[in-house]
Amino acid sequence: MTNPASDAASTAAHPPTGAYAAGHKPRSPWPALWALVIGFFMILVDTTIVSVANPAIKAALDPDTNNLDNVVWVTSAYLLAYAVPLLITGRLGDRFGPKNIYLIGLSIFTLASLWCGLSGTLEMLIVARAVQGLGAALMTPQTMAVITRTFPPNRRGAAMGLWGATAGVATLVGPLAGGLLVDGAGWEWIFFINIPVGIIAFVLAVILVPRLETHPHRFDIVGVLLSALGLFLIVFGLQEGEKYDWAAWVWGMIVAGVVVMAIFIWTQARTKNEPLVPLPLFRDRNFSVSNLAIALVGFTVTSMSLPLMFFIQLARGLTPTESALLLIPMAVLSGVLAPFAGKLLDRTDPRFLLVPGLLLVAGSLFWYATLMNTDTPIWMFLLPSALMGIGNAGMWGPLATTATRNLPPRQAGAGAGIYNTTRTIGSVIGSASIAAFMQSRLEANLPGAAEAPGGFGTGALPAFVVDGFSQAMAQAILLPAVVMLAGVVVVLFLQRPQLSSAEDWHAGHAAARAAD
């Protein structure tokens, strides 16, 4: 709910700066975006680094078990702590300014990275990763909110193209840096590397990111608690189900989580004050469809790397660095093509990019599944990697642009928070689901593997289990492939947005300020 008096007082006390400060010629939003992209890049690099380092982390901190779901909590704890606060951190950016919240999140993320590197047990690492996820949750919505609030719709595709290119470069730098650091210095250094990057990102953000107008918001604490509880019950049940033989209480947790999330949605619809999730935003068809699609994309991208990296490193005996080199075609092609896709999106129907993009990613995963055996020459894994890179260029930026194009300025933070929440919820469920599915495929192909002496993650596998392990990982990667096909169906329901000029957009901002 807006308070015109407090808005006016806030504007008088803290005159806005940036792309559309009243009475000033708009300045270029690009320097601010470049500064924010460094922090966003660090978050993405950290995710891809950890995916490559998972076998090494398991070998160091959990070497005596054959349950892969233990080490997957290093990823799931981060994603869960990332997902839950996103709904409110977007609003915090609207209320206190995206620059301030971004800097707080960046500080937490950088310090938590130090904690991660100093962790001596798997449990401590999982806790530190959760704190790191909280920092990422504070940072991420601010990047999208600044894009939405400073770039006119007819230039936003190019900005999101940079956002997509950043993801592409991160998928290259992360695995390569992770492989080199794990092989040369130890898994701890995949976290220590964030410290200098975080300091540089902080200084640049202080200098280059403008202070934008703030809008007062009330915070739905009940909604935060309900969403946190519901997500935790679902994720814990999915990820630990195989470990506890899918006992009745596990299914009870999952069902209870679904019920709690249903109650959460019901309360959001009935909340008279400002809800955590402004449901009227979902009246925009493209916003609704894009949110569902990004959840499926998050599921796919998070879940695909686990079986692939475990297969490459344990069944084929490659080092983390060698494993990362197989991802170079994906990263290079995604990074090079994403800006062109963003510019093209400003002039065309988003489905023309999204449908082939998602289809290519799904096709690359099915291709990987056919190659995951001991007879395939290693160089052939470069081919589906290249196909996935082309698909990625038509996936990340176009989805984000389509979701945020029609958001009103004062809801930019809320919309960005919702979008990133649905993406991260998909990632959390993907991480938990692939852990359970990998374990079930291992049990099917290697009966009794969980009770066998020794453990996965301690080096190359014995020859007599390699075939069964390879089959299990090949079957596991089919799960994200099928989910991505569902994403293709979802994006077919998008509509071509009405493109407005920069003049119309600035006029709309002026009208919104006058209304406040």
Coordinates of C-alpha atoms in Angstrom, one line a residue:
M1 CA 0.0 0.0 0.0
T2 CA 1.4 3.4 -0.9
N3 CA 1.7 6.3 1.5
P4 CA 1.8 9.5 -0.6
A5 CA 2.9 11.6 2.3
S6 CA 5.8 9.4 3.3
D7 CA 6.8 9.0 -0.4
A8 CA 7.0 12.7 -0.8
A9 CA 9.0 13.1 2.4
S10 CA 11.3 10.3 1.3
T11 CA 11.9 11.9 -2.1
A12 CA 12.5 15.3 -0.5
A13 CA 15.0 13.9 2.0
H14 CA 16.7 11.6 -0.5
P15 CA 16.3 12.9 -4.0
P16 CA 16.5 10.0 -6.5
T17 CA 19.3 9.6 -8.9
G18 CA 19.8 7.4 -11.8
A19 CA 18.1 6.7 -15.1
Y20 CA 14.9 8.7 -14.5
A21 CA 15.6 11.2 -11.8
A22 CA 12.9 13.9 -12.0
G23 CA 14.1 17.1 -13.6
H24 CA 17.4 15.6 -14.8
K25 CA 18.4 14.2 -18.2
P26 CA 18.5 10.4 -17.9
R27 CA 22.0 9.1 -17.6
S28 CA 23.1 5.8 -19.1
P29 CA 22.1 2.8 -17.0
W30 CA 24.9 0.6 -18.4
P31 CA 27.7 1.4 -15.9
A32 CA 25.4 0.5 -13.0
L33 CA 24.4 -2.7 -14.7
W34 CA 28.0 -3.7 -15.3
A35 CA 28.8 -3.2 -11.6
L36 CA 25.8 -5.3 -10.6
V37 CA 26.7 -8.0 -13.1
I38 CA 30.0 -8.7 -11.3
G39 CA 28.1 -9.7 -8.2
F40 CA 25.6 -11.7 -10.2
F41 CA 28.6 -13.4 -12.0
M42 CA 30.1 -14.3 -8.7
I43 CA 26.9 -16.1 -7.6
L44 CA 26.7 -18.0 -10.8
V45 CA 30.4 -19.0 -10.7
D46 CA 30.0 -20.2 -7.2
T47 CA 27.1 -22.5 -8.2
T48 CA 29.0 -24.0 -11.2
I49 CA 32.2 -24.3 -9.2
V50 CA 30.5 -26.4 -6.5
S51 CA 28.9 -28.7 -9.1
V52 CA 32.4 -29.6 -10.4
A53 CA 33.8 -29.9 -6.9
N54 CA 31.1 -32.2 -5.4
P55 CA 33.1 -35.4 -5.9
A56 CA 36.1 -33.8 -4.2
I57 CA 34.0 -32.4 -1.3
K58 CA 32.4 -35.8 -0.8
A59 CA 35.9 -37.5 -0.8
A60 CA 37.2 -35.0 1.8
L61 CA 34.2 -34.6 4.1
D62 CA 32.0 -37.7 3.6
P63 CA 34.2 -40.5 2.2
D64 CA 32.8 -43.5 4.0
T65 CA 29.2 -43.7 2.6
N66 CA 27.8 -44.6 -0.8
N67 CA 24.8 -42.2 -0.3
L68 CA 25.1 -39.3 -2.8
D69 CA 22.3 -37.3 -1.1
N70 CA 24.6 -36.3 1.8
V71 CA 26.9 -34.1 -0.4
V72 CA 23.9 -32.9 -2.4
W73 CA 22.8 -31.0 0.7
V74 CA 25.8 -28.6 0.0
T75 CA 23.8 -27.5 -3.0
S76 CA 20.3 -27.9 -1.6
A77 CA 21.0 -25.9 1.6
Y78 CA 22.3 -23.0 -0.5
L79 CA 19.3 -23.1 -2.8
L80 CA 16.8 -23.5 0.0
A81 CA 18.2 -20.5 1.9
Y82 CA 18.3 -18.7 -1.4
A83 CA 14.7 -19.4 -2.4
V84 CA 12.8 -18.7 0.8
P85 CA 13.8 -15.1 1.4
L86 CA 13.6 -14.0 -2.3
L87 CA 9.9 -13.0 -2.0
I88 CA 10.8 -10.5 0.7
T89 CA 14.2 -9.4 -0.4
G90 CA 12.7 -8.0 -3.6
R91 CA 10.4 -5.9 -1.5
L92 CA 13.3 -4.8 0.7
G93 CA 14.9 -3.4 -2.4
D94 CA 11.7 -1.4 -3.2
R95 CA 11.5 -0.2 0.3
F96 CA 15.2 0.6 1.2
G97 CA 16.7 0.9 -2.3
P98 CA 18.1 -1.8 -4.4
K99 CA 21.7 -0.5 -4.0
N100 CA 21.6 -0.7 -0.2
I101 CA 20.1 -4.2 -0.1
Y102 CA 22.5 -5.4 -2.8
L103 CA 25.6 -4.2 -0.8
I104 CA 24.3 -5.9 2.4
G105 CA 23.8 -9.2 0.5
L106 CA 27.2 -8.9 -1.2
S107 CA 28.9 -8.5 2.2
I108 CA 27.1 -11.5 3.7
F109 CA 27.9 -13.7 0.6
T110 CA 31.6 -12.8 0.7
L111 CA 32.0 -13.4 4.4
A112 CA 30.0 -16.7 4.1
S113 CA 32.4 -17.8 1.3
L114 CA 35.3 -17.4 3.8
W115 CA 33.3 -19.6 6.3
C116 CA 32.7 -22.2 3.6
G117 CA 36.4 -22.5 2.9
L118 CA 37.3 -22.8 6.5
S119 CA 34.7 -25.6 7.2
G120 CA 36.2 -28.8 8.5
T121 CA 33.0 -31.0 8.4
L122 CA 30.2 -31.5 5.9
E123 CA 27.7 -30.3 8.4
M124 CA 29.6 -27.0 8.9
L125 CA 29.9 -26.5 5.2
I126 CA 26.2 -27.0 4.7
V127 CA 25.4 -24.4 7.3
A128 CA 27.9 -21.9 5.8
R129 CA 26.3 -22.6 2.4
A130 CA 22.9 -21.7 3.8
V131 CA 24.2 -18.3 5.0
Q132 CA 25.8 -17.8 1.6
G133 CA 22.4 -18.5 0.0
L134 CA 20.9 -15.8 2.2
G135 CA 23.4 -13.3 0.8
A136 CA 22.6 -14.3 -2.7
A137 CA 18.9 -13.9 -2.0
L138 CA 19.5 -10.3 -1.0
M139 CA 21.5 -9.6 -4.2
T140 CA 19.7 -11.3 -7.1
P141 CA 16.4 -9.4 -7.2
Q142 CA 18.1 -6.1 -7.1
T143 CA 19.9 -6.8 -10.4
M144 CA 16.7 -7.5 -12.2
A145 CA 14.9 -4.6 -10.5
V146 CA 17.5 -2.1 -11.6
I147 CA 17.2 -3.4 -15.2
T148 CA 13.4 -3.1 -15.0
R149 CA 13.5 0.4 -13.5
T150 CA 16.3 1.9 -15.6
F151 CA 16.0 0.4 -19.1
P152 CA 13.1 1.2 -21.3
P153 CA 11.2 -1.9 -22.6
N154 CA 12.6 -1.4 -26.1
R155 CA 16.2 -1.6 -24.8
R156 CA 15.6 -4.1 -22.1
G157 CA 16.3 -7.1 -24.3
A158 CA 19.9 -5.9 -24.8
A159 CA 20.3 -5.5 -21.1
M160 CA 19.0 -9.0 -20.4
G161 CA 21.3 -10.1 -23.2
L162 CA 24.2 -9.0 -21.1
W163 CA 22.6 -10.8 -18.2
G164 CA 22.3 -14.0 -20.3
A165 CA 25.9 -13.6 -21.5
T166 CA 27.1 -13.3 -17.9
A167 CA 25.4 -16.7 -17.2
G168 CA 27.2 -18.1 -20.3
V169 CA 30.6 -16.8 -19.3
A170 CA 30.0 -18.0 -15.7
T171 CA 29.4 -21.5 -16.9
L172 CA 32.8 -21.5 -18.5
V173 CA 34.8 -19.7 -15.7
G174 CA 33.1 -21.6 -12.9
P175 CA 33.9 -25.2 -13.9
L176 CA 37.4 -24.2 -15.2
A177 CA 38.3 -22.3 -12.1
G178 CA 36.8 -25.0 -10.0
G179 CA 38.7 -27.7 -11.7
L180 CA 42.0 -25.8 -11.5
L181 CA 41.5 -24.8 -7.9
V182 CA 40.4 -28.3 -6.8
D183 CA 43.2 -30.0 -8.6
G184 CA 45.9 -27.5 -7.6
A185 CA 44.9 -26.1 -4.2
G186 CA 42.0 -28.1 -2.8
W187 CA 38.2 -27.7 -2.8
E188 CA 38.4 -24.9 -0.1
W189 CA 39.7 -22.5 -2.6
I190 CA 36.5 -22.6 -4.7
F191 CA 35.1 -20.5 -1.9
F192 CA 38.2 -18.4 -1.0
I193 CA 38.3 -17.1 -4.6
N194 CA 35.0 -15.2 -3.9
I195 CA 36.6 -12.9 -1.4
P196 CA 38.7 -10.7 -3.7
V197 CA 35.9 -10.7 -6.3
G198 CA 33.4 -9.7 -3.7
I199 CA 35.6 -6.8 -2.5
I200 CA 35.9 -5.5 -6.1
A201 CA 32.2 -5.9 -6.7
F202 CA 31.4 -3.9 -3.5
V203 CA 33.6 -1.0 -4.4
L204 CA 32.2 -0.7 -8.0
A205 CA 28.6 -0.9 -6.8
V206 CA 29.2 1.9 -4.3
I207 CA 30.6 4.1 -7.0
L208 CA 28.4 3.2 -10.1
V209 CA 25.0 2.1 -8.9
P210 CA 22.6 5.0 -8.5
R211 CA 20.2 5.4 -5.6
L212 CA 16.7 4.9 -7.0
E213 CA 13.3 6.0 -5.7
T214 CA 12.0 3.9 -2.8
H215 CA 8.4 2.8 -2.1
P216 CA 7.1 1.9 1.3
H217 CA 5.9 -1.7 1.7
R218 CA 4.5 -3.7 4.5
F219 CA 6.0 -7.1 5.1
D220 CA 3.9 -10.3 5.3
I221 CA 5.7 -12.1 8.1
V222 CA 3.1 -14.9 8.2
G223 CA 3.6 -15.4 4.5
V224 CA 7.4 -15.7 4.9
L225 CA 7.0 -18.3 7.7
L226 CA 4.5 -20.4 5.7
S227 CA 6.5 -20.4 2.5
A228 CA 9.7 -21.3 4.4
L229 CA 8.0 -24.2 6.2
G230 CA 6.3 -25.5 3.1
L231 CA 9.5 -25.4 1.0
F232 CA 11.5 -27.1 3.7
L233 CA 9.1 -30.0 4.2
I234 CA 8.9 -30.6 0.4
V235 CA 12.7 -30.5 -0.2
F236 CA 13.7 -32.5 2.9
G237 CA 11.1 -35.2 2.0
L238 CA 12.2 -35.4 -1.6
Q239 CA 15.9 -35.5 -0.9
E240 CA 15.9 -37.8 2.1
G241 CA 13.2 -40.2 0.9
E242 CA 15.5 -42.7 -0.7
K243 CA 17.7 -42.8 2.5
Y244 CA 14.7 -43.7 4.6
D245 CA 13.1 -46.1 2.1
W246 CA 10.3 -43.7 1.4
A247 CA 8.7 -44.4 4.7
A248 CA 5.2 -43.2 5.4
W249 CA 6.4 -40.2 7.5
V250 CA 8.5 -39.1 4.5
W251 CA 5.5 -39.0 2.3
G252 CA 3.6 -37.2 5.1
M253 CA 6.3 -34.5 5.1
I254 CA 5.9 -34.0 1.4
V255 CA 2.1 -33.9 1.5
A256 CA 2.3 -31.5 4.5
G257 CA 4.6 -29.2 2.6
V258 CA 2.2 -29.1 -0.4
V259 CA -0.7 -28.4 2.0
V260 CA 1.3 -25.6 3.7
M261 CA 2.1 -24.0 0.3
A262 CA -1.6 -24.2 -0.6
I263 CA -2.4 -22.4 2.6
F264 CA 0.3 -19.8 1.8
I265 CA -1.3 -19.1 -1.6
W266 CA -4.8 -18.9 0.0
T267 CA -3.6 -16.4 2.6
Q268 CA -1.9 -14.3 -0.1
A269 CA -5.3 -14.0 -1.9
R270 CA -7.1 -13.0 1.3
T271 CA -4.5 -10.6 2.8
K272 CA -5.9 -7.1 3.1
N273 CA -2.6 -5.5 3.6
E274 CA 0.2 -5.9 1.2
P275 CA 0.7 -9.6 0.5
L276 CA 4.2 -11.2 0.1
V277 CA 3.2 -12.3 -3.4
P278 CA 1.0 -9.7 -5.2
L279 CA -1.3 -12.1 -7.1
P280 CA -2.6 -9.4 -9.5
L281 CA 0.8 -9.5 -11.2
F282 CA -0.1 -13.0 -12.4
R283 CA -3.0 -11.4 -14.4
D284 CA -0.3 -10.6 -16.9
R285 CA -0.2 -13.8 -19.0
N286 CA 3.5 -13.5 -19.9
F287 CA 4.5 -13.0 -16.3
S288 CA 2.6 -16.1 -15.3
V289 CA 3.9 -18.3 -18.1
S290 CA 7.5 -17.1 -17.7
N291 CA 7.5 -17.9 -14.0
L292 CA 6.3 -21.4 -14.6
A293 CA 8.9 -21.8 -17.4
I294 CA 11.8 -20.5 -15.3
A295 CA 10.9 -23.0 -12.6
L296 CA 11.3 -25.8 -15.0
V297 CA 14.5 -24.3 -16.4
G298 CA 15.9 -24.0 -12.8
F299 CA 15.0 -27.7 -12.1
T300 CA 16.8 -28.8 -15.3
V301 CA 19.9 -26.7 -15.0
T302 CA 20.5 -27.6 -11.4
S303 CA 19.8 -31.3 -11.7
M304 CA 21.6 -32.1 -15.0
S305 CA 25.1 -31.3 -13.6
L306 CA 25.1 -33.8 -10.8
P307 CA 24.8 -37.1 -12.7
L308 CA 27.0 -35.7 -15.5
M309 CA 29.9 -34.7 -13.3
F310 CA 29.8 -37.9 -11.2
F311 CA 29.9 -39.9 -14.4
I312 CA 32.7 -38.0 -16.0
Q313 CA 34.9 -38.0 -12.9
L314 CA 34.1 -41.4 -11.3
A315 CA 33.2 -43.6 -14.2
R316 CA 35.6 -42.1 -16.8
G317 CA 38.3 -41.0 -14.4
L318 CA 38.7 -37.4 -15.5
T319 CA 40.0 -34.8 -13.1
P320 CA 37.8 -31.8 -12.2
T321 CA 39.8 -29.6 -14.6
E322 CA 39.4 -32.1 -17.5
S323 CA 35.7 -32.4 -16.7
A324 CA 35.3 -28.6 -16.9
L325 CA 37.0 -28.4 -20.3
L326 CA 34.2 -30.5 -21.7
L327 CA 31.8 -27.6 -20.9
I328 CA 33.8 -25.0 -22.9
P329 CA 31.6 -25.2 -26.1
M330 CA 28.5 -24.6 -24.0
A331 CA 29.9 -21.6 -22.2
V332 CA 31.5 -20.0 -25.3
L333 CA 28.5 -20.3 -27.5
S334 CA 26.1 -19.2 -24.8
G335 CA 28.2 -16.1 -24.0
V336 CA 28.7 -15.1 -27.6
L337 CA 25.1 -15.6 -28.8
A338 CA 23.2 -14.3 -25.8
P339 CA 23.6 -10.6 -26.6
F340 CA 22.4 -11.1 -30.2
A341 CA 19.4 -13.0 -28.9
G342 CA 18.7 -10.2 -26.5
K343 CA 18.7 -7.6 -29.3
L344 CA 16.6 -9.8 -31.5
L345 CA 14.0 -10.2 -28.7
D346 CA 13.4 -6.5 -28.7
R347 CA 11.9 -6.9 -32.2
T348 CA 10.3 -10.3 -32.3
D349 CA 7.9 -12.7 -30.6
P350 CA 9.7 -14.3 -27.6
R351 CA 8.5 -17.8 -28.7
F352 CA 10.7 -17.6 -31.8
L353 CA 13.7 -17.8 -29.5
L354 CA 12.4 -19.7 -26.5
V355 CA 10.9 -22.7 -28.3
P356 CA 14.0 -23.7 -30.2
G357 CA 16.2 -22.7 -27.3
L358 CA 14.5 -25.0 -24.8
L359 CA 14.2 -27.8 -27.5
L360 CA 18.0 -27.7 -28.1
V361 CA 18.7 -27.9 -24.3
A362 CA 16.4 -30.9 -24.0
G363 CA 17.9 -32.5 -27.1
S364 CA 21.4 -32.1 -25.7
L365 CA 20.4 -33.9 -22.5
F366 CA 19.0 -36.8 -24.4
W367 CA 22.2 -36.9 -26.4
Y368 CA 24.3 -36.9 -23.2
A369 CA 22.3 -39.9 -22.0
T370 CA 23.2 -41.9 -25.1
L371 CA 26.9 -41.1 -24.6
M372 CA 27.2 -41.9 -20.9
N373 CA 29.0 -45.2 -21.2
T374 CA 32.6 -46.4 -21.1
D375 CA 32.9 -46.9 -24.9
T376 CA 32.2 -43.3 -25.9
P377 CA 35.3 -41.3 -26.9
I378 CA 35.7 -38.4 -24.5
W379 CA 35.8 -35.7 -27.2
M380 CA 32.2 -36.6 -28.2
F381 CA 30.9 -35.0 -25.0
L382 CA 31.9 -31.7 -26.6
L383 CA 29.1 -32.0 -29.1
P384 CA 26.0 -32.0 -26.8
S385 CA 27.8 -29.3 -24.8
A386 CA 27.9 -27.1 -27.9
L387 CA 24.2 -27.8 -28.6
M388 CA 23.3 -26.8 -25.1
G389 CA 25.2 -23.5 -25.4
I390 CA 23.2 -22.5 -28.4
G391 CA 20.0 -23.4 -26.6
N392 CA 21.0 -21.4 -23.5
A393 CA 21.4 -18.2 -25.5
G394 CA 17.7 -18.4 -26.4
M395 CA 16.6 -19.3 -22.9
W396 CA 17.8 -17.2 -20.0
G397 CA 17.6 -13.6 -21.3
P398 CA 14.4 -14.0 -23.3
L399 CA 12.6 -15.5 -20.4
A400 CA 13.7 -12.8 -18.0
T401 CA 12.8 -10.0 -20.4
T402 CA 9.4 -11.5 -21.2
A403 CA 8.6 -11.8 -17.5
T404 CA 9.6 -8.3 -16.5
R405 CA 8.6 -6.2 -19.5
N406 CA 5.2 -5.1 -18.3
L407 CA 6.0 -4.8 -14.5
P408 CA 5.0 -1.4 -13.0
P409 CA 8.0 0.5 -11.5
R410 CA 6.9 0.3 -7.9
Q411 CA 6.4 -3.5 -8.2
A412 CA 9.8 -4.1 -10.0
G413 CA 11.3 -5.5 -6.8
A414 CA 8.3 -7.7 -6.0
G415 CA 8.2 -9.0 -9.6
A416 CA 11.9 -9.7 -9.7
G417 CA 11.6 -11.5 -6.3
I418 CA 8.8 -13.7 -7.5
Y419 CA 10.6 -14.6 -10.7
N420 CA 13.8 -15.5 -9.0
T421 CA 11.9 -17.3 -6.3
T422 CA 10.2 -19.6 -8.8
R423 CA 13.5 -20.2 -10.6
T424 CA 15.2 -21.1 -7.3
I425 CA 12.3 -23.2 -6.1
G426 CA 12.6 -25.2 -9.3
S427 CA 16.4 -25.5 -8.6
V428 CA 15.7 -26.7 -5.1
I429 CA 13.2 -29.3 -6.1
G430 CA 15.5 -30.3 -9.0
S431 CA 18.5 -30.7 -6.6
A432 CA 16.4 -32.8 -4.2
S433 CA 14.7 -34.8 -6.9
I434 CA 17.9 -35.7 -8.8
A435 CA 19.5 -36.8 -5.6
A436 CA 16.7 -39.2 -4.9
F437 CA 16.5 -40.3 -8.5
M438 CA 20.3 -40.9 -8.8
Q439 CA 20.2 -43.0 -5.6
S440 CA 17.2 -45.1 -6.9
R441 CA 18.9 -45.7 -10.2
L442 CA 22.1 -46.8 -8.3
E443 CA 20.1 -49.2 -6.3
A444 CA 18.4 -50.6 -9.5
N445 CA 21.7 -51.0 -11.4
L446 CA 23.9 -51.9 -8.4
P447 CA 21.8 -53.7 -5.8
G448 CA 23.1 -53.2 -2.3
A449 CA 25.4 -50.3 -3.3
A450 CA 24.4 -48.2 -0.4
E451 CA 25.4 -50.9 2.2
A452 CA 28.7 -51.8 0.4
P453 CA 32.0 -51.0 2.2
G454 CA 33.9 -47.9 1.0
G455 CA 32.2 -45.0 -0.7
F456 CA 31.7 -43.1 -4.0
G457 CA 33.8 -40.0 -4.3
T458 CA 37.1 -41.5 -3.2
G459 CA 38.7 -41.9 -6.7
A460 CA 38.1 -43.9 -9.9
L461 CA 35.5 -46.6 -9.4
P462 CA 36.4 -50.4 -9.4
A463 CA 36.0 -51.8 -12.9
F464 CA 33.2 -54.2 -11.9
V465 CA 30.8 -51.4 -10.9
V466 CA 31.6 -48.9 -13.7
D467 CA 29.0 -50.2 -16.1
G468 CA 26.2 -50.2 -13.5
F469 CA 27.2 -46.8 -12.2
S470 CA 27.3 -45.4 -15.8
Q471 CA 23.9 -46.7 -16.6
A472 CA 22.5 -45.2 -13.4
M473 CA 23.8 -41.8 -14.2
A474 CA 22.6 -42.0 -17.8
Q475 CA 19.2 -42.8 -16.6
A476 CA 19.2 -40.1 -14.0
I477 CA 20.0 -37.3 -16.6
L478 CA 16.8 -38.3 -18.5
L479 CA 14.8 -36.6 -15.6
P480 CA 15.9 -33.1 -16.4
A481 CA 15.6 -33.8 -20.1
V482 CA 11.9 -34.6 -19.7
V483 CA 11.3 -31.6 -17.5
M484 CA 12.8 -29.4 -20.1
L485 CA 10.4 -30.8 -22.7
A486 CA 7.6 -29.7 -20.4
G487 CA 9.1 -26.2 -20.5
V488 CA 8.8 -26.2 -24.3
V489 CA 5.1 -26.8 -24.0
V490 CA 4.7 -24.1 -21.4
V491 CA 6.4 -21.3 -23.4
L492 CA 4.0 -22.0 -26.3
F493 CA 1.4 -20.1 -24.3
L494 CA 3.3 -16.8 -24.3
Q495 CA 2.0 -13.8 -26.2
R496 CA 4.0 -11.3 -28.2
P497 CA 4.2 -8.2 -25.9
Q498 CA 3.3 -4.8 -27.0
L499 CA 6.5 -2.9 -27.6
S500 CA 6.5 0.7 -26.4
S501 CA 9.0 3.5 -27.1
A502 CA 11.4 4.9 -24.7
E503 CA 9.4 8.2 -24.6
D504 CA 6.2 6.3 -23.6
W505 CA 8.2 4.5 -20.9
H506 CA 9.6 7.7 -19.4
A507 CA 6.1 9.3 -19.6
G508 CA 4.8 6.3 -17.7
H509 CA 7.3 6.7 -15.0
A510 CA 6.5 10.4 -14.7
A511 CA 2.8 9.5 -14.3
A512 CA 3.6 6.9 -11.7
R513 CA 5.6 9.4 -9.6
A514 CA 2.8 11.9 -9.9
A515 CA 0.2 9.4 -8.8
D516 CA 2.4 8.5 -5.7

